[in-house]
Amino acid sequence: MKSPARKHFERVSAAKAAGTATPGEQQQGEQYELHAHALYEARRTLKKIKSTQAKIEEKRKMLPDFMPYVDGVLSEGKGAKDDVLMTLMIWCIDVGDYEKALEIGAYAMKHGIDTPDQFDRDTVSILAEEIAEGVRASLEKEGADADALANVMARTVAVVGDHDMHDQIKAKLHKSYGYALRAAEDPEGALEQLKQALSLNERIGVKQDIQQLERQIKNAGGKAGA
């Protein structure tokens, strides 16, 4: 556990280095090197863990030590290439910290920063697809906060919606948003999102959901007029 003074030093140092870095070139500086090494060691630890859930919990424990660096870069960064930052964006998605992932993602898309090569997809595709799938999985859990998850999807659509991505990924995005709105008892909003998903991918699997929502809205209108 790092002391508050240490965290402050790391954040300020990272901010200063990020603020003077050349956009598009590799991030440099002591804090970057230290955190790149710490991330390397963390990934070595994770490779020894077989359980996916156990890996997620380990990442959850590790992430706070990296957050001063992340916050420093986000506060003053000019868009230098930063594999540490982008790897941590994906970790944030993995542990369900979607707000921080979107904060990093918005910064990355603004400056055209992509994820490290091992992740195969670009930043916008990872954000859209991984958050959509994470929210879908969360909605199926007992006690899920549907309103909060709907807000996550609204923010995700706002951050990535206008960027170029495959139609199949954008369809997943709208499907998850629709399911979140349905769970949050907003059938009209859910219907709109699911129709968008269907228009992008006819095989997205929402036709029956659309029909059910249309019946629900029609029935509610009939009761209201009675």
Coordinates of C-alpha atoms in Angstrom, one line a residue:
M1 CA 0.0 0.0 0.0
K2 CA 1.5 3.3 -1.1
S3 CA 1.4 6.3 1.2
P4 CA -0.6 9.4 0.2
A5 CA 2.6 11.3 -0.2
R6 CA 4.0 8.6 -2.6
K7 CA 0.8 8.6 -4.6
H8 CA 0.9 12.4 -4.9
F9 CA 4.5 12.3 -6.0
E10 CA 3.7 9.7 -8.7
R11 CA 0.7 11.6 -10.0
V12 CA 2.5 14.9 -10.2
S13 CA 5.6 13.3 -11.8
A14 CA 3.6 11.4 -14.3
A15 CA 1.6 14.6 -15.2
K16 CA 4.8 16.6 -15.7
A17 CA 6.3 13.9 -18.0
A18 CA 3.1 13.4 -19.9
G19 CA 2.7 17.2 -20.4
T20 CA 6.1 17.6 -22.0
A21 CA 6.0 14.4 -24.1
T22 CA 5.7 14.6 -27.9
P23 CA 2.3 13.5 -29.2
G24 CA 2.4 10.2 -31.0
E25 CA 5.8 9.2 -29.8
Q26 CA 6.6 6.8 -26.9
Q27 CA 6.0 8.1 -23.4
Q28 CA 9.2 8.5 -21.5
G29 CA 10.2 9.4 -17.9
E30 CA 10.9 7.7 -14.6
Q31 CA 7.3 7.1 -13.7
Y32 CA 6.5 5.5 -17.0
E33 CA 9.5 3.2 -16.7
L34 CA 8.7 2.3 -13.1
H35 CA 5.1 1.5 -13.9
A36 CA 6.0 -0.4 -17.1
H37 CA 8.2 -2.6 -15.0
A38 CA 5.6 -3.0 -12.2
L39 CA 3.0 -3.9 -14.9
Y40 CA 5.4 -6.5 -16.3
E41 CA 5.8 -8.1 -12.9
A42 CA 2.1 -8.0 -12.3
R43 CA 1.4 -9.8 -15.6
R44 CA 3.9 -12.4 -14.7
T45 CA 1.9 -13.0 -11.5
L46 CA -1.3 -13.2 -13.4
K47 CA 0.0 -15.8 -15.8
K48 CA 0.5 -18.1 -12.8
I49 CA -3.3 -17.9 -12.0
K50 CA -5.5 -20.3 -14.0
S51 CA -9.0 -19.1 -12.8
T52 CA -10.3 -16.1 -14.8
Q53 CA -12.3 -14.9 -11.8
A54 CA -9.2 -15.1 -9.6
K55 CA -7.3 -13.1 -12.1
I56 CA -9.9 -10.4 -12.1
E57 CA -9.8 -10.2 -8.3
E58 CA -6.0 -10.0 -8.4
K59 CA -6.2 -7.1 -10.9
R60 CA -8.7 -5.4 -8.6
K61 CA -6.1 -5.5 -5.9
M62 CA -3.3 -4.3 -8.1
L63 CA -5.0 -1.4 -9.9
P64 CA -5.0 1.1 -7.0
D65 CA -1.2 1.2 -7.2
F66 CA -1.3 2.3 -10.8
M67 CA -4.0 4.9 -10.5
P68 CA -1.8 7.9 -9.4
Y69 CA 0.1 7.4 -12.7
V70 CA -3.1 7.1 -14.7
D71 CA -4.6 10.2 -13.2
G72 CA -1.4 12.1 -13.7
V73 CA -1.2 11.2 -17.4
L74 CA -4.9 12.0 -18.0
S75 CA -4.6 15.4 -16.3
E76 CA -1.7 16.8 -18.4
G77 CA -1.1 14.3 -21.2
K78 CA -0.7 15.4 -24.8
G79 CA -1.1 12.1 -26.5
A80 CA 2.2 10.2 -26.2
K81 CA 2.1 6.4 -26.9
D82 CA 1.6 4.7 -23.6
D83 CA 1.2 1.0 -23.4
V84 CA 0.9 1.1 -19.6
L85 CA -2.1 3.4 -19.7
M86 CA -3.8 1.4 -22.4
T87 CA -3.3 -1.9 -20.7
L88 CA -4.8 -0.5 -17.5
M89 CA -7.8 0.7 -19.5
I90 CA -8.5 -2.9 -20.3
W91 CA -7.9 -4.0 -16.7
C92 CA -10.5 -1.4 -15.6
I93 CA -13.0 -3.0 -18.0
D94 CA -12.1 -6.5 -16.6
V95 CA -12.8 -5.4 -13.0
G96 CA -16.0 -3.5 -13.9
D97 CA -14.6 0.0 -13.4
Y98 CA -16.2 1.2 -16.5
E99 CA -16.1 4.9 -15.7
K100 CA -12.3 4.9 -15.4
A101 CA -12.0 2.8 -18.5
L102 CA -14.1 5.3 -20.4
E103 CA -12.1 8.2 -19.1
I104 CA -8.9 6.6 -20.4
G105 CA -10.6 5.6 -23.6
A106 CA -11.9 9.1 -24.3
Y107 CA -8.4 10.5 -23.8
A108 CA -6.9 7.8 -26.0
M109 CA -9.4 8.4 -28.9
K110 CA -8.9 12.1 -28.7
H111 CA -5.2 11.6 -29.2
G112 CA -5.3 8.5 -31.5
I113 CA -3.6 6.2 -29.0
D114 CA -4.2 2.5 -29.7
T115 CA -3.8 -0.5 -27.4
P116 CA -0.7 -2.6 -27.4
D117 CA -0.3 -5.1 -30.3
Q118 CA -1.2 -8.2 -28.2
F119 CA -4.8 -6.9 -27.9
D120 CA -5.4 -7.1 -31.7
R121 CA -8.3 -4.6 -31.7
D122 CA -8.3 -0.8 -31.7
T123 CA -9.3 1.3 -28.7
V124 CA -12.9 2.1 -29.8
S125 CA -13.6 -1.5 -30.7
I126 CA -12.3 -2.8 -27.3
L127 CA -14.2 -0.2 -25.3
A128 CA -17.5 -0.8 -27.2
E129 CA -17.4 -4.6 -27.3
E130 CA -15.9 -5.3 -23.9
I131 CA -18.1 -2.9 -21.9
A132 CA -21.2 -4.1 -23.8
E133 CA -20.4 -7.7 -22.9
G134 CA -19.5 -6.8 -19.3
V135 CA -22.7 -5.0 -18.8
R136 CA -24.7 -7.8 -20.3
A137 CA -23.1 -10.2 -17.9
S138 CA -23.7 -7.9 -15.0
L139 CA -27.4 -7.6 -15.8
E140 CA -27.7 -11.3 -15.3
K141 CA -26.4 -11.2 -11.8
E142 CA -28.7 -11.1 -8.8
G143 CA -29.1 -7.6 -7.4
A144 CA -27.7 -5.9 -10.5
D145 CA -28.1 -2.1 -10.4
A146 CA -29.9 -1.7 -13.7
D147 CA -30.0 2.1 -13.5
A148 CA -26.3 2.3 -13.0
L149 CA -25.6 -0.1 -15.8
A150 CA -27.9 1.8 -18.1
N151 CA -25.9 5.0 -17.3
V152 CA -22.7 3.1 -18.1
M153 CA -24.1 2.2 -21.5
A154 CA -25.3 5.7 -22.1
R155 CA -21.8 7.0 -21.4
T156 CA -20.2 4.4 -23.6
V157 CA -22.4 5.2 -26.5
A158 CA -21.6 8.9 -26.0
V159 CA -17.9 8.2 -26.0
V160 CA -17.6 5.7 -28.8
G161 CA -20.8 6.2 -30.8
D162 CA -19.6 8.5 -33.6
H163 CA -16.3 6.6 -34.1
D164 CA -15.8 4.1 -36.9
M165 CA -16.2 0.4 -35.9
H166 CA -17.6 -2.8 -37.4
D167 CA -21.4 -2.9 -37.5
Q168 CA -21.4 -6.1 -35.5
I169 CA -19.7 -4.4 -32.6
K170 CA -21.9 -1.4 -32.7
A171 CA -24.9 -3.7 -32.8
K172 CA -23.7 -5.3 -29.5
L173 CA -23.3 -1.9 -28.0
H174 CA -27.0 -1.0 -28.7
K175 CA -28.2 -4.4 -27.7
S176 CA -26.6 -4.1 -24.3
Y177 CA -27.9 -0.6 -23.9
G178 CA -31.3 -1.8 -24.8
Y179 CA -31.2 -4.6 -22.3
A180 CA -30.0 -2.3 -19.6
L181 CA -32.8 0.2 -20.3
R182 CA -35.3 -2.7 -20.2
A183 CA -34.0 -3.8 -16.9
A184 CA -34.2 -0.2 -15.7
E185 CA -37.9 -0.2 -16.7
D186 CA -37.6 2.1 -19.7
P187 CA -39.3 0.1 -22.4
E188 CA -39.5 2.9 -25.0
G189 CA -35.8 3.6 -24.7
A190 CA -35.0 -0.1 -24.8
L191 CA -37.1 -0.6 -27.9
E192 CA -35.2 2.2 -29.7
Q193 CA -31.8 0.7 -28.9
L194 CA -32.8 -2.8 -29.9
K195 CA -34.2 -1.6 -33.2
Q196 CA -30.8 0.2 -33.8
A197 CA -29.0 -3.1 -33.0
L198 CA -31.2 -5.0 -35.4
S199 CA -30.7 -2.5 -38.2
L200 CA -26.9 -3.0 -37.8
N201 CA -27.0 -6.8 -37.6
E202 CA -30.0 -8.9 -38.4
R203 CA -28.6 -11.8 -36.6
I204 CA -28.1 -10.0 -33.3
G205 CA -30.9 -12.0 -31.7
V206 CA -33.3 -9.2 -30.5
K207 CA -36.4 -9.8 -32.7
Q208 CA -38.4 -11.5 -30.0
D209 CA -37.3 -8.8 -27.4
I210 CA -38.5 -6.1 -29.8
Q211 CA -41.9 -7.8 -30.2
Q212 CA -42.3 -8.3 -26.4
L213 CA -41.4 -4.6 -25.8
E214 CA -43.9 -3.5 -28.5
R215 CA -46.6 -5.5 -26.8
Q216 CA -45.7 -4.2 -23.4
I217 CA -45.8 -0.6 -24.6
K218 CA -49.1 -1.2 -26.4
N219 CA -50.7 -2.8 -23.3
A220 CA -49.4 0.0 -21.1
G221 CA -50.9 2.6 -23.5
G222 CA -54.3 0.7 -23.4
K223 CA -54.4 0.6 -19.6
A224 CA -53.5 4.3 -19.4
G225 CA -56.3 5.2 -21.8
A226 CA -58.9 3.0 -19.9

